[in-house]
Amino acid sequence: MYYGFRFIMLFLLVFSASCASTNGPAPGDLPKPKIALVLGGGAARGFAHVGVIRALEQEKVPIDLIVGTSVGSLIGAIYAHDLNSFELEWTAFSLEKEHIFDFAVLSALTGMGPVKGDRIEEFVRAKIPVANIENLKLPFAAVATDLNRGTRVVLDRGSVAKAVHASSSIPGVFNPVEYQGRYLVDGGVIDNIPISVAREKGADIVIAVDISENVANFNIANLFDVMIQSVNIMFAENVAYKKRDADILIAPAVGNVAMLDFTQKKRCMQAGIEATQRAMPEIRKKIEEWGRKIEAESK
């Protein structure tokens, strides 16, 4: 009886092992894709990006590259520096409108916008002690627009502060940034959700975050409001067709948060967390499908 029992157990173990081998490797043993996180522009709604990153970190989804436009470049650069979502959250909570918009009468009269942009560089330098993008812990690129040539500019080397400043310089509001021999403005003018940049940098899977939904604004009272709203409409329009190229699109429910409302930080972060949690089954599915495809191709 004893030997019969041992024989049965041995048979079951061998059978189980053979079944496992015919089904292919377990998800944890599959090749790992290069995953890019693309963070779109949307001013104060960008606090949702913080929630997205926190949820991805908690779910242990690896991020191998960050590409950001406008506020997406700011949030992305801060995270790329120390890869800590809790530190990112604290930093985001300290960010106020005056850290970005340094209005100056002289700039408005003699420059090309009422906002100089010096403060956003000061904020970045204070929060990111390394000077250059190459020294960040995670590969990072900010997207800006060449104002003279009307072309996309990918800033993946050089000053972190200048790159974020250029990527965030809303035309007509900020003075253009003179950098690397060009006049640069907000990347959202040409690519508010730069999925193509992530592809060009070798991303296998692109997780993109769109915060441009619903640009309706019925509180337009001055020239500054007109400029901001006009730019927001333009940004949302170029996202409409480009976002389809993402493998996973995360769209936090921040459509009713005004672009310059910095009082809704916690709400935006929570919306980012919830949207990412809803997307997790699809994210895991895409990662596993990619791994199985590469595994099959290598045989």
CSV table of N, CA and C in Angstrom, one decimal, residues 38-192:
chain,number,residue,atom,x,y,z
A,38,VAL,N,3.9,57.9,-20.5
A,38,VAL,CA,3.8,59.2,-21.2
A,38,VAL,C,2.8,60.0,-20.5
A,39,LEU,N,3.2,61.2,-20.1
A,39,LEU,CA,2.4,62.1,-19.3
A,39,LEU,C,2.0,63.3,-20.1
A,40,GLY,N,0.8,63.5,-20.3
A,40,GLY,CA,0.3,64.6,-21.1
A,40,GLY,C,0.2,65.9,-20.4
A,41,GLY,N,0.0,67.0,-21.1
A,41,GLY,CA,-0.2,68.3,-20.5
A,41,GLY,C,-1.6,68.6,-20.1
A,42,GLY,N,-1.8,69.5,-19.1
A,42,GLY,CA,-3.1,69.9,-18.6
A,42,GLY,C,-3.1,70.7,-17.4
A,43,ALA,N,-2.0,71.4,-17.2
A,43,ALA,CA,-1.8,72.4,-16.1
A,43,ALA,C,-2.1,71.7,-14.7
A,44,ALA,N,-3.0,72.3,-13.9
A,44,ALA,CA,-3.3,71.8,-12.6
A,44,ALA,C,-3.8,70.4,-12.5
A,45,ARG,N,-4.4,70.0,-13.6
A,45,ARG,CA,-4.9,68.6,-13.7
A,45,ARG,C,-3.7,67.6,-13.6
A,46,GLY,N,-2.5,68.1,-13.8
A,46,GLY,CA,-1.3,67.2,-13.8
A,46,GLY,C,-1.1,66.6,-12.4
A,47,PHE,N,-1.7,67.0,-11.4
A,47,PHE,CA,-1.6,66.3,-10.1
A,47,PHE,C,-2.1,64.9,-10.2
A,48,ALA,N,-3.0,64.6,-11.2
A,48,ALA,CA,-3.4,63.2,-11.4
A,48,ALA,C,-2.3,62.3,-11.8
A,49,HIS,N,-1.3,62.9,-12.5
A,49,HIS,CA,-0.1,62.1,-12.8
A,49,HIS,C,0.6,61.5,-11.6
A,50,VAL,N,0.6,62.2,-10.5
A,50,VAL,CA,1.2,61.7,-9.3
A,50,VAL,C,0.5,60.5,-8.8
A,51,GLY,N,-0.9,60.5,-8.9
A,51,GLY,CA,-1.6,59.3,-8.5
A,51,GLY,C,-1.4,58.1,-9.4
A,52,VAL,N,-1.3,58.4,-10.7
A,52,VAL,CA,-1.0,57.3,-11.6
A,52,VAL,C,0.4,56.6,-11.2
A,53,ILE,N,1.4,57.5,-11.0
A,53,ILE,CA,2.7,56.9,-10.7
A,53,ILE,C,2.7,56.1,-9.4
A,54,ARG,N,2.0,56.7,-8.4
A,54,ARG,CA,1.9,56.0,-7.1
A,54,ARG,C,1.3,54.6,-7.3
A,55,ALA,N,0.2,54.5,-8.0
A,55,ALA,CA,-0.5,53.3,-8.2
A,55,ALA,C,0.3,52.3,-9.0
A,56,LEU,N,1.0,52.7,-10.0
A,56,LEU,CA,1.9,51.8,-10.8
A,56,LEU,C,3.0,51.3,-9.9
A,57,GLU,N,3.6,52.2,-9.0
A,57,GLU,CA,4.6,51.8,-8.1
A,57,GLU,C,4.1,50.7,-7.1
A,58,GLN,N,2.9,51.0,-6.6
A,58,GLN,CA,2.3,50.0,-5.6
A,58,GLN,C,2.0,48.7,-6.3
A,59,GLU,N,1.7,48.7,-7.5
A,59,GLU,CA,1.4,47.5,-8.3
A,59,GLU,C,2.6,46.8,-8.9
A,60,LYS,N,3.8,47.5,-8.6
A,60,LYS,CA,5.1,46.9,-9.1
A,60,LYS,C,5.1,46.8,-10.6
A,61,VAL,N,4.5,47.8,-11.3
A,61,VAL,CA,4.7,47.8,-12.7
A,61,VAL,C,6.0,48.6,-13.0
A,62,PRO,N,7.0,48.0,-13.6
A,62,PRO,CA,8.2,48.7,-13.9
A,62,PRO,C,8.1,49.8,-14.9
A,63,ILE,N,8.7,51.0,-14.6
A,63,ILE,CA,8.7,52.1,-15.6
A,63,ILE,C,10.2,52.2,-16.0
A,64,ASP,N,10.4,52.1,-17.3
A,64,ASP,CA,11.7,52.2,-17.9
A,64,ASP,C,12.1,53.5,-18.5
A,65,LEU,N,11.0,54.3,-18.8
A,65,LEU,CA,11.2,55.6,-19.5
A,65,LEU,C,10.0,56.5,-19.2
A,66,ILE,N,10.3,57.8,-19.0
A,66,ILE,CA,9.2,58.7,-18.9
A,66,ILE,C,9.4,59.8,-19.9
A,67,VAL,N,8.3,60.1,-20.6
A,67,VAL,CA,8.2,61.2,-21.6
A,67,VAL,C,7.1,62.1,-21.2
A,68,GLY,N,7.3,63.4,-21.1
A,68,GLY,CA,6.3,64.3,-20.7
A,68,GLY,C,6.2,65.6,-21.5
A,69,THR,N,5.0,66.1,-21.5
A,69,THR,CA,4.8,67.4,-22.1
A,69,THR,C,4.2,68.3,-21.1
A,70,SER,N,4.7,69.6,-21.0
A,70,SER,CA,4.1,70.6,-20.1
A,70,SER,C,4.2,70.1,-18.7
A,71,VAL,N,3.0,70.1,-18.0
A,71,VAL,CA,3.0,69.6,-16.6
A,71,VAL,C,3.5,68.2,-16.5
A,72,GLY,N,3.3,67.4,-17.5
A,72,GLY,CA,3.8,66.0,-17.6
A,72,GLY,C,5.3,66.0,-17.5
A,73,SER,N,5.9,67.0,-18.1
A,73,SER,CA,7.4,67.0,-18.0
A,73,SER,C,7.9,67.3,-16.6
A,74,LEU,N,7.1,68.2,-15.9
A,74,LEU,CA,7.5,68.6,-14.5
A,74,LEU,C,7.3,67.4,-13.6
A,75,ILE,N,6.2,66.7,-13.6
A,75,ILE,CA,5.9,65.6,-12.7
A,75,ILE,C,6.9,64.5,-13.1
A,76,GLY,N,7.1,64.2,-14.4
A,76,GLY,CA,8.0,63.2,-14.8
A,76,GLY,C,9.4,63.4,-14.4
A,77,ALA,N,9.9,64.6,-14.5
A,77,ALA,CA,11.3,64.8,-14.1
A,77,ALA,C,11.5,64.7,-12.6
A,78,ILE,N,10.5,65.1,-11.8
A,78,ILE,CA,10.7,64.9,-10.4
A,78,ILE,C,10.7,63.5,-10.0
A,79,TYR,N,9.9,62.7,-10.6
A,79,TYR,CA,9.9,61.2,-10.3
A,79,TYR,C,11.2,60.6,-10.9
A,80,ALA,N,11.6,60.9,-12.0
A,80,ALA,CA,12.8,60.3,-12.6
A,80,ALA,C,14.0,60.6,-11.8
A,81,HIS,N,14.0,61.6,-10.9
A,81,HIS,CA,15.1,61.9,-10.1
A,81,HIS,C,15.3,60.9,-9.0
A,82,ASP,N,14.3,60.6,-8.2
A,82,ASP,CA,14.5,59.7,-7.1
A,82,ASP,C,13.6,58.5,-7.1
A,83,LEU,N,12.7,58.3,-8.0
A,83,LEU,CA,11.9,57.1,-8.1
A,83,LEU,C,11.1,56.8,-6.9
A,84,ASN,N,10.6,57.8,-6.3
A,84,ASN,CA,9.8,57.6,-5.0
A,84,ASN,C,8.5,58.3,-5.1
A,85,SER,N,7.4,57.6,-5.2
A,85,SER,CA,6.1,58.2,-5.4
A,85,SER,C,5.7,59.0,-4.2
A,86,PHE,N,6.1,58.6,-3.0
A,86,PHE,CA,5.7,59.3,-1.8
A,86,PHE,C,6.4,60.7,-1.7
A,87,GLU,N,7.7,60.7,-2.1
A,87,GLU,CA,8.4,62.0,-2.2
A,87,GLU,C,7.8,62.9,-3.2
A,88,LEU,N,7.4,62.2,-4.4
A,88,LEU,CA,6.8,63.0,-5.4
A,88,LEU,C,5.5,63.6,-4.9
A,89,GLU,N,4.7,62.9,-4.2
A,89,GLU,CA,3.4,63.4,-3.6
A,89,GLU,C,3.7,64.6,-2.7
A,90,TRP,N,4.7,64.5,-1.9
A,90,TRP,CA,5.0,65.6,-1.0
A,90,TRP,C,5.4,66.9,-1.8
A,91,THR,N,6.2,66.6,-2.8
A,91,THR,CA,6.7,67.7,-3.6
A,91,THR,C,5.5,68.4,-4.4
A,92,ALA,N,4.6,67.5,-4.9
A,92,ALA,CA,3.4,68.0,-5.6
A,92,ALA,C,2.6,68.9,-4.7
A,93,PHE,N,2.4,68.4,-3.4
A,93,PHE,CA,1.6,69.2,-2.5
A,93,PHE,C,2.2,70.6,-2.2
A,94,SER,N,3.5,70.7,-2.4
A,94,SER,CA,4.1,72.0,-2.1
A,94,SER,C,4.1,72.9,-3.3
A,95,LEU,N,3.7,72.4,-4.4
A,95,LEU,CA,3.6,73.2,-5.7
A,95,LEU,C,2.4,74.1,-5.7
A,96,GLU,N,2.6,75.4,-5.9
A,96,GLU,CA,1.5,76.4,-5.9
A,96,GLU,C,1.6,77.2,-7.2
A,97,LYS,N,0.6,77.9,-7.6
A,97,LYS,CA,0.5,78.6,-8.8
A,97,LYS,C,1.7,79.6,-9.0
A,98,GLU,N,2.0,80.2,-7.8
A,98,GLU,CA,3.1,81.2,-7.9
A,98,GLU,C,4.5,80.6,-8.2
A,99,HIS,N,4.6,79.3,-8.0
A,99,HIS,CA,5.9,78.6,-8.4
A,99,HIS,C,6.0,78.5,-9.9
A,100,ILE,N,5.0,78.7,-10.6
A,100,ILE,CA,5.0,78.6,-12.1
A,100,ILE,C,4.8,79.9,-12.8
A,101,PHE,N,3.8,80.7,-12.3
A,101,PHE,CA,3.4,81.9,-13.0
A,101,PHE,C,4.0,83.1,-12.3
A,102,ASP,N,5.1,83.6,-12.7
A,102,ASP,CA,5.8,84.8,-12.2
A,102,ASP,C,5.5,86.0,-13.1
A,103,PHE,N,4.3,86.6,-12.9
A,103,PHE,CA,3.9,87.7,-13.8
A,103,PHE,C,4.7,88.9,-13.6
A,104,ALA,N,5.0,89.6,-14.7
A,104,ALA,CA,5.8,90.8,-14.6
A,104,ALA,C,5.3,91.8,-15.6
A,105,VAL,N,5.0,93.1,-15.1
A,105,VAL,CA,4.4,94.1,-16.0
A,105,VAL,C,5.4,94.4,-17.2
A,106,LEU,N,6.7,94.5,-16.8
A,106,LEU,CA,7.7,94.8,-17.9
A,106,LEU,C,7.7,93.7,-18.9
A,107,SER,N,7.6,92.5,-18.5
A,107,SER,CA,7.7,91.4,-19.4
A,107,SER,C,6.4,91.4,-20.3
A,108,ALA,N,5.3,91.8,-19.8
A,108,ALA,CA,4.1,91.9,-20.6
A,108,ALA,C,4.2,93.0,-21.6
A,109,LEU,N,4.9,94.1,-21.3
A,109,LEU,CA,4.9,95.2,-22.2
A,109,LEU,C,6.0,95.1,-23.2
A,110,THR,N,7.1,94.5,-22.8
A,110,THR,CA,8.3,94.5,-23.7
A,110,THR,C,8.6,93.1,-24.2
A,111,GLY,N,8.1,92.1,-23.6
A,111,GLY,CA,8.5,90.7,-23.9
A,111,GLY,C,7.4,90.1,-24.8
A,112,MET,N,7.3,88.7,-24.8
A,112,MET,CA,6.4,88.0,-25.6
A,112,MET,C,5.4,87.2,-24.8
A,113,GLY,N,5.2,87.7,-23.5
A,113,GLY,CA,4.2,87.1,-22.6
A,113,GLY,C,4.4,87.7,-21.3
A,114,PRO,N,3.3,87.7,-20.5
A,114,PRO,CA,3.3,88.3,-19.1
A,114,PRO,C,4.1,87.5,-18.1
A,115,VAL,N,4.4,86.2,-18.4
A,115,VAL,CA,5.1,85.3,-17.4
A,115,VAL,C,6.5,85.1,-17.9
A,116,LYS,N,7.5,85.4,-17.0
A,116,LYS,CA,8.9,85.2,-17.4
A,116,LYS,C,9.3,83.7,-17.4
A,117,GLY,N,8.9,83.0,-16.4
A,117,GLY,CA,9.2,81.6,-16.3
A,117,GLY,C,10.4,81.2,-15.4
A,118,ASP,N,11.0,82.3,-14.8
A,118,ASP,CA,12.2,82.0,-13.9
A,118,ASP,C,11.8,81.1,-12.7
A,119,ARG,N,10.6,81.3,-12.2
A,119,ARG,CA,10.2,80.6,-11.0
A,119,ARG,C,10.1,79.1,-11.2
A,120,ILE,N,9.6,78.7,-12.4
A,120,ILE,CA,9.5,77.3,-12.6
A,120,ILE,C,10.9,76.6,-12.6
A,121,GLU,N,11.8,77.3,-13.2
A,121,GLU,CA,13.2,76.8,-13.1
A,121,GLU,C,13.7,76.7,-11.7
A,122,GLU,N,13.4,77.8,-10.9
A,122,GLU,CA,13.9,77.8,-9.5
A,122,GLU,C,13.3,76.6,-8.8
A,123,PHE,N,12.0,76.3,-9.0
A,123,PHE,CA,11.3,75.2,-8.3
A,123,PHE,C,12.0,73.9,-8.7
A,124,VAL,N,12.2,73.7,-10.0
A,124,VAL,CA,12.8,72.5,-10.5
A,124,VAL,C,14.2,72.3,-9.8
A,125,ARG,N,15.0,73.3,-9.8
A,125,ARG,CA,16.4,73.2,-9.3
A,125,ARG,C,16.3,72.9,-7.8
A,126,ALA,N,15.3,73.5,-7.1
A,126,ALA,CA,15.2,73.2,-5.7
A,126,ALA,C,14.8,71.8,-5.4
A,127,LYS,N,14.0,71.2,-6.2
A,127,LYS,CA,13.5,69.8,-6.0
A,127,LYS,C,14.3,68.7,-6.6
A,128,ILE,N,15.1,69.1,-7.6
A,128,ILE,CA,15.9,68.1,-8.3
A,128,ILE,C,17.4,68.6,-8.3
A,129,PRO,N,18.1,68.1,-7.4
A,129,PRO,CA,19.5,68.6,-7.2
A,129,PRO,C,20.5,68.3,-8.3
A,130,VAL,N,20.2,67.4,-9.2
A,130,VAL,CA,21.1,67.1,-10.3
A,130,VAL,C,20.8,68.1,-11.4
A,131,ALA,N,21.8,68.6,-12.1
A,131,ALA,CA,21.6,69.6,-13.1
A,131,ALA,C,21.1,69.1,-14.4
A,132,ASN,N,21.5,67.9,-14.9
A,132,ASN,CA,21.3,67.5,-16.2
A,132,ASN,C,20.4,66.2,-16.3
A,133,ILE,N,19.7,66.1,-17.4
A,133,ILE,CA,18.8,65.0,-17.6
A,133,ILE,C,19.5,63.7,-17.6
A,134,GLU,N,20.8,63.7,-18.1
A,134,GLU,CA,21.6,62.5,-18.1
A,134,GLU,C,21.8,61.9,-16.8
A,135,ASN,N,21.7,62.7,-15.7
A,135,ASN,CA,22.0,62.3,-14.4
A,135,ASN,C,20.8,61.8,-13.6
A,136,LEU,N,19.7,61.9,-14.2
A,136,LEU,CA,18.5,61.4,-13.5
A,136,LEU,C,18.5,59.8,-13.5
A,137,LYS,N,17.9,59.3,-12.5
A,137,LYS,CA,17.9,57.8,-12.3
A,137,LYS,C,17.2,57.1,-13.4
A,138,LEU,N,16.2,57.7,-14.0
A,138,LEU,CA,15.4,57.1,-15.0
A,138,LEU,C,15.5,57.8,-16.3
A,139,PRO,N,15.6,57.2,-17.4
A,139,PRO,CA,15.6,57.9,-18.7
A,139,PRO,C,14.4,58.8,-18.8
A,140,PHE,N,14.6,60.0,-19.3
A,140,PHE,CA,13.5,61.0,-19.3
A,140,PHE,C,13.7,61.9,-20.5
A,141,ALA,N,12.5,62.3,-21.0
A,141,ALA,CA,12.5,63.3,-22.1
A,141,ALA,C,11.4,64.3,-22.0
A,142,ALA,N,11.6,65.5,-22.2
A,142,ALA,CA,10.6,66.5,-22.2
A,142,ALA,C,10.4,67.0,-23.6
A,143,VAL,N,9.1,67.3,-24.0
A,143,VAL,CA,8.8,67.6,-25.4
A,143,VAL,C,8.4,69.1,-25.4
A,144,ALA,N,9.1,69.8,-26.3
A,144,ALA,CA,8.8,71.3,-26.5
A,144,ALA,C,8.5,71.5,-28.0
A,145,THR,N,8.2,72.7,-28.3
A,145,THR,CA,7.9,73.1,-29.7
A,145,THR,C,8.9,74.2,-30.2
A,146,ASP,N,9.5,74.1,-31.3
A,146,ASP,CA,10.3,75.1,-31.9
A,146,ASP,C,9.4,76.2,-32.5
A,147,LEU,N,9.4,77.3,-31.9
A,147,LEU,CA,8.4,78.4,-32.3
A,147,LEU,C,8.6,78.9,-33.7
A,148,ASN,N,9.9,78.9,-34.1
A,148,ASN,CA,10.2,79.4,-35.5
A,148,ASN,C,9.9,78.4,-36.6
A,149,ARG,N,10.3,77.2,-36.3
A,149,ARG,CA,10.2,76.2,-37.3
A,149,ARG,C,8.9,75.3,-37.3
A,150,GLY,N,8.2,75.4,-36.1
A,150,GLY,CA,6.9,74.7,-36.0
A,150,GLY,C,7.2,73.2,-35.9
A,151,THR,N,8.3,72.8,-35.3
A,151,THR,CA,8.6,71.4,-35.2
A,151,THR,C,8.7,70.9,-33.7
A,152,ARG,N,8.6,69.6,-33.6
A,152,ARG,CA,8.7,69.0,-32.2
A,152,ARG,C,10.2,69.0,-31.8
A,153,VAL,N,10.4,69.3,-30.6
A,153,VAL,CA,11.8,69.2,-30.0
A,153,VAL,C,11.8,68.3,-28.8
A,154,VAL,N,12.6,67.3,-28.9
A,154,VAL,CA,12.7,66.3,-27.7
A,154,VAL,C,14.0,66.7,-26.9
A,155,LEU,N,13.8,67.0,-25.7
A,155,LEU,CA,14.8,67.4,-24.8
A,155,LEU,C,15.2,66.3,-23.9
A,156,ASP,N,16.2,65.5,-24.2
A,156,ASP,CA,16.6,64.4,-23.4
A,156,ASP,C,18.1,64.5,-22.9
A,157,ARG,N,18.7,65.6,-23.1
A,157,ARG,CA,20.0,65.9,-22.6
A,157,ARG,C,20.1,67.3,-22.1
A,158,GLY,N,21.0,67.6,-21.3
A,158,GLY,CA,21.2,69.0,-20.8
A,158,GLY,C,20.3,69.3,-19.6
A,159,SER,N,20.1,70.6,-19.4
A,159,SER,CA,19.5,71.1,-18.2
A,159,SER,C,18.1,70.6,-18.0
A,160,VAL,N,17.8,70.0,-16.8
A,160,VAL,CA,16.5,69.6,-16.4
A,160,VAL,C,15.6,70.8,-16.3
A,161,ALA,N,16.0,71.8,-15.6
A,161,ALA,CA,15.2,73.0,-15.4
A,161,ALA,C,14.8,73.7,-16.7
A,162,LYS,N,15.7,73.8,-17.6
A,162,LYS,CA,15.4,74.4,-18.9
A,162,LYS,C,14.5,73.6,-19.7
A,163,ALA,N,14.6,72.3,-19.7
A,163,ALA,CA,13.8,71.4,-20.4
A,163,ALA,C,12.3,71.5,-19.9
A,164,VAL,N,12.1,71.5,-18.6
A,164,VAL,CA,10.8,71.5,-18.1
A,164,VAL,C,10.2,72.9,-18.3
A,165,HIS,N,11.0,74.0,-18.2
A,165,HIS,CA,10.5,75.3,-18.4
A,165,HIS,C,10.1,75.4,-19.9
A,166,ALA,N,10.9,75.0,-20.8
A,166,ALA,CA,10.5,75.1,-22.2
A,166,ALA,C,9.3,74.3,-22.6
A,167,SER,N,9.2,73.1,-22.0
A,167,SER,CA,8.1,72.2,-22.3
A,167,SER,C,6.8,72.8,-21.8
A,168,SER,N,6.9,73.6,-20.7
A,168,SER,CA,5.7,74.2,-20.0
A,168,SER,C,5.3,75.6,-20.4
A,169,SER,N,6.1,76.2,-21.4
A,169,SER,CA,5.9,77.6,-21.7
A,169,SER,C,4.7,77.8,-22.6
A,170,ILE,N,3.6,78.0,-22.1
A,170,ILE,CA,2.3,78.2,-22.9
A,170,ILE,C,2.5,79.5,-23.7
A,171,PRO,N,2.4,79.4,-25.0
A,171,PRO,CA,2.6,80.5,-25.9
A,171,PRO,C,1.5,81.6,-25.7
A,172,GLY,N,2.1,82.9,-25.6
A,172,GLY,CA,1.2,84.0,-25.3
A,172,GLY,C,1.1,84.3,-23.9
A,173,VAL,N,1.4,83.3,-23.0
A,173,VAL,CA,1.4,83.5,-21.6
A,173,VAL,C,2.9,83.6,-21.1
A,174,PHE,N,3.7,82.6,-21.4
A,174,PHE,CA,5.1,82.6,-21.1
A,174,PHE,C,5.9,83.3,-22.2
A,175,ASN,N,7.0,83.9,-21.8
A,175,ASN,CA,8.0,84.2,-22.8
A,175,ASN,C,8.6,82.9,-23.4
A,176,PRO,N,8.8,82.8,-24.7
A,176,PRO,CA,9.5,81.7,-25.2
A,176,PRO,C,10.9,81.5,-24.5
A,177,VAL,N,11.3,80.2,-24.5
A,177,VAL,CA,12.6,79.9,-23.8
A,177,VAL,C,13.7,79.8,-24.9
A,178,GLU,N,14.7,80.7,-24.8
A,178,GLU,CA,15.8,80.6,-25.7
A,178,GLU,C,16.8,79.6,-25.2
A,179,TYR,N,16.9,78.4,-25.9
A,179,TYR,CA,17.7,77.3,-25.4
A,179,TYR,C,18.2,76.5,-26.6
A,180,GLN,N,19.4,76.1,-26.6
A,180,GLN,CA,20.0,75.3,-27.6
A,180,GLN,C,19.9,75.9,-29.0
A,181,GLY,N,19.9,77.2,-29.0
A,181,GLY,CA,19.9,77.9,-30.3
A,181,GLY,C,18.5,78.1,-30.9
A,182,ARG,N,17.4,77.8,-30.1
A,182,ARG,CA,16.1,77.9,-30.6
A,182,ARG,C,15.2,78.6,-29.6
A,183,TYR,N,14.1,79.1,-30.1
A,183,TYR,CA,13.0,79.7,-29.3
A,183,TYR,C,12.0,78.6,-29.1
A,184,LEU,N,11.8,78.1,-27.8
A,184,LEU,CA,10.9,77.0,-27.5
A,184,LEU,C,9.7,77.4,-26.7
A,185,VAL,N,8.6,76.8,-27.1
A,185,VAL,CA,7.4,77.0,-26.3
A,185,VAL,C,6.8,75.6,-25.9
A,186,ASP,N,5.7,75.6,-25.3
A,186,ASP,CA,5.0,74.4,-24.8
A,186,ASP,C,4.9,73.3,-25.8
A,187,GLY,N,5.3,72.1,-25.4
A,187,GLY,CA,5.2,70.9,-26.3
A,187,GLY,C,3.8,70.6,-26.7
A,188,GLY,N,2.8,71.0,-25.9
A,188,GLY,CA,1.5,70.7,-26.3
A,188,GLY,C,1.0,71.3,-27.5
A,189,VAL,N,1.7,72.4,-28.0
A,189,VAL,CA,1.3,73.0,-29.3
A,189,VAL,C,1.4,72.0,-30.4
A,190,ILE,N,2.3,71.1,-30.4
A,190,ILE,CA,2.5,70.1,-31.4
A,190,ILE,C,2.3,68.7,-31.0
A,191,ASP,N,2.5,68.4,-29.7
A,191,ASP,CA,2.3,67.0,-29.3
A,191,ASP,C,2.0,67.0,-27.8
A,192,ASN,N,0.7,67.0,-27.4
A,192,ASN,CA,0.4,67.1,-26.0
A,192,ASN,C,0.4,65.7,-25.3
